[in-house]
């Protein structure tokens, strides 16, 4: 059913959607143009991750017209042949003008708010908010690993805990940035300063709707893992400011591959480019990122949790591919010029969701 779903969303880009669903931030931005690509991206990524988003998609489509649910049952037992064939079967015997597409837009709006915004806007915002700024771990590197692990297991994410986590990542991955190869210097007057960067933004832990969407995207087992490791070494890396800014701009991500029982971290440009970069990053798309070069790698692991890396990359690719990144960036820029960008959409629930997420994004992220 995933091929039928992707086919329907492919042809949906040419449909005459109802003109009622719009986001306006410094000029009109038509959310209907983003929805088919957004849904297609998340369906494809969810299938790769082992999630159930495609199943929820068909449930939602079935709510758009009484006849569609029966046609979907036929699609389930029909081999895919072409996008046109999938579309024809889906709408067989249905007056297209009588179809209420609101449930599809509502699902797209929820994914936009709870995955695109929640898992990306916090990283986008980090370059402006001052979060992720360098910190001193000089007094912590010499501490015993057991003591650091105990400190890292404490609640919250205060200065001492961040320093302890930074020292653990230093002990796990080594003394240079895995993206640029430049050595870290903890003396504030000398060298490259390490930034503690989250793979998945930590503050999603108290956002139940975001957690629900992560479970739908990647499956409940991976979602449980996300919750378990959000505030620990498995969700962290030490990188220099240039690489962190590019990560916040959704310009690169990490693909983790399981090769013969061993995970290999692959650098991925978002969108795809073969040249080195962006900025001072020395890697090209497809190059290996070397984590686990520190003296305690055998104990602390080979790097950040591979599954968390793949979830974040899936969201980043969809955000870029669908055009959602441009909308989010504009909303943030408009939000910087005023208290909050004006958001207009037919569903009041979407306004509540998006307002909460953007307000959250304006706070401290690390």
mmCIF file of C-alpha atoms in Angstrom:
data_model
loop_
_atom_site.group_PDB
_atom_site.id
_atom_site.type_symbol
_atom_site.label_atom_id
_atom_site.label_comp_id
_atom_site.label_asym_id
_atom_site.label_seq_id
_atom_site.Cartn_x
_atom_site.Cartn_y
_atom_site.Cartn_z
ATOM 1 C CA UNK A 1 0.000 0.000 0.000
ATOM 2 C CA UNK A 2 2.969 2.321 0.339
ATOM 3 C CA UNK A 3 3.454 2.425 -3.454
ATOM 4 C CA UNK A 4 -0.223 3.233 -3.945
ATOM 5 C CA UNK A 5 0.037 5.959 -1.292
ATOM 6 C CA UNK A 6 3.124 7.517 -2.885
ATOM 7 C CA UNK A 7 1.447 7.338 -6.289
ATOM 8 C CA UNK A 8 -1.690 9.075 -5.036
ATOM 9 C CA UNK A 9 0.384 11.843 -3.440
ATOM 10 C CA UNK A 10 2.385 12.209 -6.657
ATOM 11 C CA UNK A 11 -0.706 12.897 -8.741
ATOM 12 C CA UNK A 12 -2.202 14.953 -5.883
ATOM 13 C CA UNK A 13 0.235 17.770 -6.654
ATOM 14 C CA UNK A 14 -1.843 18.551 -9.747
ATOM 15 C CA UNK A 15 -5.231 18.362 -8.019
ATOM 16 C CA UNK A 16 -7.401 21.407 -7.538
ATOM 17 C CA UNK A 17 -7.255 21.440 -3.739
ATOM 18 C CA UNK A 18 -9.744 23.482 -1.730
ATOM 19 C CA UNK A 19 -8.288 26.988 -1.265
ATOM 20 C CA UNK A 20 -9.037 27.182 2.472
ATOM 21 C CA UNK A 21 -5.846 25.853 4.024
ATOM 22 C CA UNK A 22 -3.210 28.533 4.084
ATOM 23 C CA UNK A 23 -0.320 29.630 6.217
ATOM 24 C CA UNK A 24 0.560 33.293 5.991
ATOM 25 C CA UNK A 25 3.861 34.551 7.360
ATOM 26 C CA UNK A 26 5.086 37.772 5.751
ATOM 27 C CA UNK A 27 2.961 37.188 2.668
ATOM 28 C CA UNK A 28 0.753 34.296 1.575
ATOM 29 C CA UNK A 29 2.269 30.841 1.665
ATOM 30 C CA UNK A 30 -0.019 28.134 0.403
ATOM 31 C CA UNK A 31 0.198 25.088 2.645
ATOM 32 C CA UNK A 32 -1.706 23.001 0.084
ATOM 33 C CA UNK A 33 1.358 23.078 -2.201
ATOM 34 C CA UNK A 34 3.492 21.487 0.516
ATOM 35 C CA UNK A 35 1.064 18.817 1.742
ATOM 36 C CA UNK A 36 1.443 16.156 -1.028
ATOM 37 C CA UNK A 37 5.266 16.276 -0.971
ATOM 38 C CA UNK A 38 5.293 16.362 2.826
ATOM 39 C CA UNK A 39 3.068 13.296 3.041
ATOM 40 C CA UNK A 40 5.061 11.472 0.350
ATOM 41 C CA UNK A 41 8.327 12.150 2.129
ATOM 42 C CA UNK A 42 7.114 10.959 5.503
ATOM 43 C CA UNK A 43 5.434 7.858 4.031
ATOM 44 C CA UNK A 44 8.656 6.816 2.277
ATOM 45 C CA UNK A 45 10.832 7.543 5.317
ATOM 46 C CA UNK A 46 8.411 5.759 7.642
ATOM 47 C CA UNK A 47 8.487 2.633 5.514
ATOM 48 C CA UNK A 48 12.294 2.620 5.666
ATOM 49 C CA UNK A 49 12.272 3.109 9.446
ATOM 50 C CA UNK A 50 9.602 0.484 10.120
ATOM 51 C CA UNK A 51 6.858 2.890 11.174
ATOM 52 C CA UNK A 52 3.111 2.797 10.593
ATOM 53 C CA UNK A 53 2.496 6.179 9.005
ATOM 54 C CA UNK A 54 1.214 4.688 5.736
ATOM 55 C CA UNK A 55 -1.479 2.758 7.641
ATOM 56 C CA UNK A 56 -2.638 5.931 9.358
ATOM 57 C CA UNK A 57 -2.618 7.715 6.007
ATOM 58 C CA UNK A 58 -5.133 5.295 4.503
ATOM 59 C CA UNK A 59 -7.350 5.539 7.589
ATOM 60 C CA UNK A 60 -7.390 9.309 7.128
ATOM 61 C CA UNK A 61 -8.075 9.084 3.383
ATOM 62 C CA UNK A 62 -11.013 6.805 4.130
ATOM 63 C CA UNK A 63 -12.608 9.590 6.169
ATOM 64 C CA UNK A 64 -12.713 11.959 3.194
ATOM 65 C CA UNK A 65 -15.716 10.290 1.501
ATOM 66 C CA UNK A 66 -17.979 7.300 2.363
ATOM 67 C CA UNK A 67 -17.023 5.432 -0.836
ATOM 68 C CA UNK A 68 -13.274 5.841 -0.411
ATOM 69 C CA UNK A 69 -13.030 3.318 2.404
ATOM 70 C CA UNK A 70 -14.404 0.589 0.121
ATOM 71 C CA UNK A 71 -12.093 1.614 -2.718
ATOM 72 C CA UNK A 72 -9.111 1.476 -0.364
ATOM 73 C CA UNK A 73 -9.981 -2.157 0.421
ATOM 74 C CA UNK A 74 -9.781 -2.875 -3.315
ATOM 75 C CA UNK A 75 -6.426 -1.086 -3.545
ATOM 76 C CA UNK A 76 -5.052 -3.289 -0.773
ATOM 77 C CA UNK A 77 -5.515 -6.334 -2.987
ATOM 78 C CA UNK A 78 -4.401 -4.688 -6.228
ATOM 79 C CA UNK A 79 -0.827 -4.828 -7.454
ATOM 80 C CA UNK A 80 0.657 -1.419 -8.181
ATOM 81 C CA UNK A 81 1.044 -0.556 -11.872
ATOM 82 C CA UNK A 82 1.043 3.239 -12.203
ATOM 83 C CA UNK A 83 0.118 6.434 -10.330
ATOM 84 C CA UNK A 84 -2.818 7.010 -12.683
ATOM 85 C CA UNK A 85 -4.132 3.504 -12.047
ATOM 86 C CA UNK A 86 -3.908 3.973 -8.263
ATOM 87 C CA UNK A 87 -5.728 7.298 -8.515
ATOM 88 C CA UNK A 88 -8.434 5.839 -10.767
ATOM 89 C CA UNK A 89 -9.128 2.943 -8.395
ATOM 90 C CA UNK A 90 -9.181 5.203 -5.352
ATOM 91 C CA UNK A 91 -11.779 7.561 -6.816
ATOM 92 C CA UNK A 92 -13.839 5.005 -8.743
ATOM 93 C CA UNK A 93 -17.507 5.929 -8.440
ATOM 94 C CA UNK A 94 -16.697 9.076 -6.462
ATOM 95 C CA UNK A 95 -17.574 12.638 -7.392
ATOM 96 C CA UNK A 96 -14.257 14.395 -6.774
ATOM 97 C CA UNK A 97 -16.032 17.653 -5.932
ATOM 98 C CA UNK A 98 -17.853 15.872 -3.102
ATOM 99 C CA UNK A 99 -14.647 14.710 -1.445
ATOM 100 C CA UNK A 100 -13.763 16.530 1.792
ATOM 101 C CA UNK A 101 -9.969 16.637 1.828
ATOM 102 C CA UNK A 102 -9.840 18.235 5.285
ATOM 103 C CA UNK A 103 -8.646 15.069 7.105
ATOM 104 C CA UNK A 104 -5.630 14.800 4.792
ATOM 105 C CA UNK A 105 -4.704 18.432 5.387
ATOM 106 C CA UNK A 106 -5.175 17.986 9.113
ATOM 107 C CA UNK A 107 -2.791 15.029 9.119
ATOM 108 C CA UNK A 108 -0.297 17.032 7.078
ATOM 109 C CA UNK A 109 -0.638 19.946 9.481
ATOM 110 C CA UNK A 110 0.005 17.710 12.489
ATOM 111 C CA UNK A 111 3.087 16.178 10.862
ATOM 112 C CA UNK A 112 4.292 19.649 9.945
ATOM 113 C CA UNK A 113 3.869 20.907 13.500
ATOM 114 C CA UNK A 114 5.010 17.851 15.452
ATOM 115 C CA UNK A 115 7.813 16.556 13.228
ATOM 116 C CA UNK A 116 8.952 19.326 10.878
ATOM 117 C CA UNK A 117 8.648 22.107 13.450
ATOM 118 C CA UNK A 118 9.386 20.222 16.657
ATOM 119 C CA UNK A 119 12.368 18.234 15.342
ATOM 120 C CA UNK A 120 13.793 20.896 13.056
ATOM 121 C CA UNK A 121 12.857 24.395 14.175
ATOM 122 C CA UNK A 122 14.665 23.949 17.492
ATOM 123 C CA UNK A 123 17.865 23.207 15.613
ATOM 124 C CA UNK A 124 17.206 26.045 13.176
ATOM 125 C CA UNK A 125 16.702 28.362 16.110
ATOM 126 C CA UNK A 126 19.899 27.319 17.908
ATOM 127 C CA UNK A 127 22.079 29.480 15.684
ATOM 128 C CA UNK A 128 20.170 32.579 16.871
ATOM 129 C CA UNK A 129 19.204 31.752 20.421
ATOM 130 C CA UNK A 130 22.694 31.221 21.788
ATOM 131 C CA UNK A 131 21.952 27.666 22.840
ATOM 132 C CA UNK A 132 24.698 25.147 22.291
ATOM 133 C CA UNK A 133 27.350 27.746 23.047
ATOM 134 C CA UNK A 134 30.798 26.523 24.112
ATOM 135 C CA UNK A 135 31.282 25.523 27.701
ATOM 136 C CA UNK A 136 34.247 24.578 29.830
ATOM 137 C CA UNK A 137 34.772 20.926 30.718
ATOM 138 C CA UNK A 138 38.330 21.374 31.961
ATOM 139 C CA UNK A 139 37.319 20.449 35.494
ATOM 140 C CA UNK A 140 35.377 17.421 34.301
ATOM 141 C CA UNK A 141 37.625 15.652 31.777
ATOM 142 C CA UNK A 142 39.902 14.405 34.544
ATOM 143 C CA UNK A 143 36.989 12.979 36.531
ATOM 144 C CA UNK A 144 36.380 9.256 36.677
ATOM 145 C CA UNK A 145 33.957 7.963 34.048
ATOM 146 C CA UNK A 146 31.709 6.413 36.697
ATOM 147 C CA UNK A 147 31.384 9.774 38.426
ATOM 148 C CA UNK A 148 30.595 11.486 35.126
ATOM 149 C CA UNK A 149 27.955 8.902 34.300
ATOM 150 C CA UNK A 150 26.350 9.460 37.687
ATOM 151 C CA UNK A 151 26.279 13.219 37.093
ATOM 152 C CA UNK A 152 24.895 12.716 33.599
ATOM 153 C CA UNK A 153 22.056 10.596 34.988
ATOM 154 C CA UNK A 154 20.736 13.494 37.073
ATOM 155 C CA UNK A 155 17.486 15.217 36.155
ATOM 156 C CA UNK A 156 17.320 18.297 33.958
ATOM 157 C CA UNK A 157 20.070 19.724 31.806
ATOM 158 C CA UNK A 158 21.914 22.272 33.948
ATOM 159 C CA UNK A 159 25.445 23.589 33.524
ATOM 160 C CA UNK A 160 27.141 20.855 35.544
ATOM 161 C CA UNK A 161 25.243 18.107 33.766
ATOM 162 C CA UNK A 162 26.075 19.597 30.369
ATOM 163 C CA UNK A 163 29.728 19.756 31.330
ATOM 164 C CA UNK A 164 29.648 16.133 32.505
ATOM 165 C CA UNK A 165 27.946 15.034 29.283
ATOM 166 C CA UNK A 166 30.490 16.995 27.263
ATOM 167 C CA UNK A 167 33.345 15.271 29.096
ATOM 168 C CA UNK A 168 31.771 11.867 28.411
ATOM 169 C CA UNK A 169 31.413 12.597 24.698
ATOM 170 C CA UNK A 170 35.022 13.817 24.664
ATOM 171 C CA UNK A 171 36.094 10.530 26.248
ATOM 172 C CA UNK A 172 33.943 8.596 23.744
ATOM 173 C CA UNK A 173 34.733 10.346 20.465
ATOM 174 C CA UNK A 174 38.142 11.932 20.938
ATOM 175 C CA UNK A 175 39.673 15.374 20.934
ATOM 176 C CA UNK A 176 38.795 16.610 17.436
ATOM 177 C CA UNK A 177 35.612 17.542 15.597
ATOM 178 C CA UNK A 178 34.393 14.521 13.589
ATOM 179 C CA UNK A 179 33.106 16.831 10.832
ATOM 180 C CA UNK A 180 36.110 19.120 10.335
ATOM 181 C CA UNK A 181 38.996 17.167 11.835
ATOM 182 C CA UNK A 182 40.148 20.224 13.787
ATOM 183 C CA UNK A 183 41.266 19.597 17.376
ATOM 184 C CA UNK A 184 39.213 20.932 20.242
ATOM 185 C CA UNK A 185 40.748 23.456 22.613
ATOM 186 C CA UNK A 186 39.035 24.029 25.928
ATOM 187 C CA UNK A 187 41.076 27.105 26.711
ATOM 188 C CA UNK A 188 38.689 29.990 25.918
ATOM 189 C CA UNK A 189 41.573 31.942 24.356
ATOM 190 C CA UNK A 190 42.775 29.260 21.983
ATOM 191 C CA UNK A 191 41.493 26.839 19.362
ATOM 192 C CA UNK A 192 38.181 25.364 18.236
ATOM 193 C CA UNK A 193 35.508 25.338 20.930
ATOM 194 C CA UNK A 194 33.376 22.194 21.274
ATOM 195 C CA UNK A 195 29.606 22.564 21.011
ATOM 196 C CA UNK A 196 27.382 19.948 22.624
ATOM 197 C CA UNK A 197 24.779 19.179 19.955
ATOM 198 C CA UNK A 198 21.644 17.065 20.328
ATOM 199 C CA UNK A 199 20.751 14.678 17.521
ATOM 200 C CA UNK A 200 17.045 15.068 18.384
ATOM 201 C CA UNK A 201 16.059 18.212 20.343
ATOM 202 C CA UNK A 202 15.783 17.389 24.028
ATOM 203 C CA UNK A 203 12.630 19.390 24.693
ATOM 204 C CA UNK A 204 10.421 17.036 22.682
ATOM 205 C CA UNK A 205 10.354 14.808 25.780
ATOM 206 C CA UNK A 206 7.358 16.646 27.261
ATOM 207 C CA UNK A 207 5.420 17.001 24.003
ATOM 208 C CA UNK A 208 3.069 13.979 23.825
ATOM 209 C CA UNK A 209 1.764 14.797 20.341
ATOM 210 C CA UNK A 210 5.312 14.947 19.005
ATOM 211 C CA UNK A 211 6.106 11.628 20.658
ATOM 212 C CA UNK A 212 2.990 10.128 19.056
ATOM 213 C CA UNK A 213 4.125 11.320 15.631
ATOM 214 C CA UNK A 214 7.634 9.926 16.176
ATOM 215 C CA UNK A 215 6.079 6.559 17.055
ATOM 216 C CA UNK A 216 3.984 6.678 13.881
ATOM 217 C CA UNK A 217 7.020 7.638 11.799
ATOM 218 C CA UNK A 218 9.530 5.166 13.214
ATOM 219 C CA UNK A 219 7.618 2.635 15.328
ATOM 220 C CA UNK A 220 7.020 2.399 19.063
ATOM 221 C CA UNK A 221 10.298 0.610 19.836
ATOM 222 C CA UNK A 222 12.386 3.406 18.333
ATOM 223 C CA UNK A 223 10.136 6.021 19.919
ATOM 224 C CA UNK A 224 10.754 4.452 23.346
ATOM 225 C CA UNK A 225 14.470 4.578 22.620
ATOM 226 C CA UNK A 226 14.227 8.256 21.715
ATOM 227 C CA UNK A 227 12.562 9.005 25.038
ATOM 228 C CA UNK A 228 15.063 6.904 26.963
ATOM 229 C CA UNK A 229 18.159 8.524 25.471
ATOM 230 C CA UNK A 230 17.100 12.128 24.803
ATOM 231 C CA UNK A 231 19.045 13.423 27.793
ATOM 232 C CA UNK A 232 22.080 11.149 27.533
ATOM 233 C CA UNK A 233 25.236 10.463 25.491
ATOM 234 C CA UNK A 234 23.315 8.473 22.876
ATOM 235 C CA UNK A 235 21.661 11.693 21.708
ATOM 236 C CA UNK A 236 24.771 13.868 21.741
ATOM 237 C CA UNK A 237 27.898 14.730 19.782
ATOM 238 C CA UNK A 238 30.656 17.298 20.193
ATOM 239 C CA UNK A 239 31.190 19.408 17.073
ATOM 240 C CA UNK A 240 32.575 22.853 16.353
ATOM 241 C CA UNK A 241 30.402 25.907 15.831
ATOM 242 C CA UNK A 242 30.497 25.886 12.005
ATOM 243 C CA UNK A 243 29.297 22.305 11.829
ATOM 244 C CA UNK A 244 26.686 22.957 14.513
ATOM 245 C CA UNK A 245 25.297 25.968 12.638
ATOM 246 C CA UNK A 246 25.029 23.922 9.434
ATOM 247 C CA UNK A 247 23.277 21.132 11.350
ATOM 248 C CA UNK A 248 20.868 23.693 12.781
ATOM 249 C CA UNK A 249 20.178 24.929 9.260
ATOM 250 C CA UNK A 250 19.291 21.344 8.247
ATOM 251 C CA UNK A 251 22.200 21.177 5.806
ATOM 252 C CA UNK A 252 23.497 17.775 6.858
ATOM 253 C CA UNK A 253 22.570 14.694 8.827
ATOM 254 C CA UNK A 254 23.859 11.289 9.826
ATOM 255 C CA UNK A 255 22.866 8.008 8.214
ATOM 256 C CA UNK A 256 23.701 4.992 10.377
ATOM 257 C CA UNK A 257 24.141 1.712 8.498
ATOM 258 C CA UNK A 258 24.323 -1.731 10.034
ATOM 259 C CA UNK A 259 27.123 -3.543 8.247
ATOM 260 C CA UNK A 260 27.702 -7.079 9.502
ATOM 261 C CA UNK A 261 26.510 -6.200 12.965
ATOM 262 C CA UNK A 262 28.586 -3.021 13.185
ATOM 263 C CA UNK A 263 27.145 0.436 12.677
ATOM 264 C CA UNK A 264 28.832 2.801 10.270
ATOM 265 C CA UNK A 265 28.045 6.534 10.362
ATOM 266 C CA UNK A 266 27.639 8.186 6.954
ATOM 267 C CA UNK A 267 27.679 11.932 6.305
ATOM 268 C CA UNK A 268 24.646 13.069 4.308
ATOM 269 C CA UNK A 269 24.139 16.476 2.752
ATOM 270 C CA UNK A 270 20.574 17.779 2.926
ATOM 271 C CA UNK A 271 19.780 18.348 0.123
ATOM 272 C CA UNK A 272 22.188 15.999 -1.640
ATOM 273 C CA UNK A 273 25.470 17.509 -2.836
ATOM 274 C CA UNK A 274 28.789 15.824 -3.584
ATOM 275 C CA UNK A 275 31.075 18.759 -2.840
ATOM 276 C CA UNK A 276 32.737 19.190 0.528
ATOM 277 C CA UNK A 277 30.965 21.295 3.089
ATOM 278 C CA UNK A 278 28.964 23.272 3.785
ATOM 279 C CA UNK A 279 31.438 25.727 5.210
ATOM 280 C CA UNK A 280 34.507 24.267 6.819
ATOM 281 C CA UNK A 281 33.171 20.683 6.940
ATOM 282 C CA UNK A 282 35.705 18.546 5.105
ATOM 283 C CA UNK A 283 33.389 15.599 4.343
ATOM 284 C CA UNK A 284 31.470 14.846 1.147
ATOM 285 C CA UNK A 285 28.093 13.165 0.936
ATOM 286 C CA UNK A 286 28.670 9.442 1.513
ATOM 287 C CA UNK A 287 31.888 9.828 3.511
ATOM 288 C CA UNK A 288 32.186 8.068 6.857
ATOM 289 C CA UNK A 289 31.966 10.098 10.062
ATOM 290 C CA UNK A 290 34.414 8.692 12.576
ATOM 291 C CA UNK A 291 33.070 8.683 16.101
ATOM 292 C CA UNK A 292 34.376 6.531 18.946
ATOM 293 C CA UNK A 293 37.979 7.710 18.797
ATOM 294 C CA UNK A 294 38.260 8.497 22.497
ATOM 295 C CA UNK A 295 39.910 6.468 25.274
ATOM 296 C CA UNK A 296 36.545 5.301 26.717
ATOM 297 C CA UNK A 297 34.862 4.338 23.428
ATOM 298 C CA UNK A 298 34.846 0.654 24.347
ATOM 299 C CA UNK A 299 32.735 1.470 27.378
ATOM 300 C CA UNK A 300 30.687 4.449 26.173
ATOM 301 C CA UNK A 301 29.937 3.156 22.700
ATOM 302 C CA UNK A 302 31.056 3.877 19.137
ATOM 303 C CA UNK A 303 29.083 7.125 18.812
ATOM 304 C CA UNK A 304 25.559 8.556 19.064
ATOM 305 C CA UNK A 305 22.673 6.113 18.905
ATOM 306 C CA UNK A 306 22.300 5.029 15.255
ATOM 307 C CA UNK A 307 18.499 4.850 15.361
ATOM 308 C CA UNK A 308 18.199 8.416 16.664
ATOM 309 C CA UNK A 309 20.488 9.566 13.854
ATOM 310 C CA UNK A 310 18.280 7.923 11.243
ATOM 311 C CA UNK A 311 15.077 9.407 12.680
ATOM 312 C CA UNK A 312 16.504 12.924 12.578
ATOM 313 C CA UNK A 313 17.847 12.435 9.049
ATOM 314 C CA UNK A 314 14.438 11.176 7.879
ATOM 315 C CA UNK A 315 12.763 14.328 9.175
ATOM 316 C CA UNK A 316 15.494 16.592 7.773
ATOM 317 C CA UNK A 317 15.200 15.085 4.296
ATOM 318 C CA UNK A 318 11.422 15.440 4.301
ATOM 319 C CA UNK A 319 11.592 19.026 5.553
ATOM 320 C CA UNK A 320 13.943 19.955 2.701
ATOM 321 C CA UNK A 321 12.335 17.875 -0.033
ATOM 322 C CA UNK A 322 8.803 19.096 0.641
ATOM 323 C CA UNK A 323 9.591 22.795 0.840
ATOM 324 C CA UNK A 324 8.587 22.917 4.514
ATOM 325 C CA UNK A 325 12.044 24.242 5.426
ATOM 326 C CA UNK A 326 11.396 27.479 3.540
ATOM 327 C CA UNK A 327 8.074 27.999 5.318
ATOM 328 C CA UNK A 328 9.620 27.294 8.729
ATOM 329 C CA UNK A 329 12.580 29.597 8.107
ATOM 330 C CA UNK A 330 10.280 32.411 7.013
ATOM 331 C CA UNK A 331 8.066 31.927 10.049
ATOM 332 C CA UNK A 332 11.099 32.121 12.327
ATOM 333 C CA UNK A 333 12.372 35.254 10.597
ATOM 334 C CA UNK A 334 8.957 36.855 10.869
ATOM 335 C CA UNK A 335 8.765 35.766 14.480
ATOM 336 C CA UNK A 336 12.045 37.579 15.161
ATOM 337 C CA UNK A 337 10.577 40.801 13.830
ATOM 338 C CA UNK A 338 7.434 40.559 15.938
ATOM 339 C CA UNK A 339 6.188 38.590 18.886
ATOM 340 C CA UNK A 340 4.839 35.791 16.726
ATOM 341 C CA UNK A 341 4.208 35.270 13.000
ATOM 342 C CA UNK A 342 0.596 35.470 11.875
ATOM 343 C CA UNK A 343 -0.691 31.981 11.133
ATOM 344 C CA UNK A 344 -3.905 31.405 9.251
ATOM 345 C CA UNK A 345 -5.389 27.971 8.611
ATOM 346 C CA UNK A 346 -8.899 26.555 8.685
ATOM 347 C CA UNK A 347 -8.255 24.285 11.670
ATOM 348 C CA UNK A 348 -8.005 26.102 15.048
ATOM 349 C CA UNK A 349 -6.214 23.038 16.451
ATOM 350 C CA UNK A 350 -3.359 23.614 14.034
ATOM 351 C CA UNK A 351 -2.932 27.168 15.268
ATOM 352 C CA UNK A 352 -2.703 25.913 18.845
ATOM 353 C CA UNK A 353 -0.172 23.255 17.910
ATOM 354 C CA UNK A 354 2.018 25.513 15.818
ATOM 355 C CA UNK A 355 1.893 28.370 18.305
ATOM 356 C CA UNK A 356 3.039 26.075 21.100
ATOM 357 C CA UNK A 357 5.872 24.642 19.041
ATOM 358 C CA UNK A 358 7.159 27.989 17.818
ATOM 359 C CA UNK A 359 6.980 29.467 21.293
ATOM 360 C CA UNK A 360 8.924 26.471 22.525
ATOM 361 C CA UNK A 361 11.473 26.965 19.776
ATOM 362 C CA UNK A 362 12.151 30.481 21.016
ATOM 363 C CA UNK A 363 13.366 29.232 24.384
ATOM 364 C CA UNK A 364 16.596 27.664 25.536
ATOM 365 C CA UNK A 365 17.202 24.439 23.696
ATOM 366 C CA UNK A 366 20.147 22.917 25.478
#
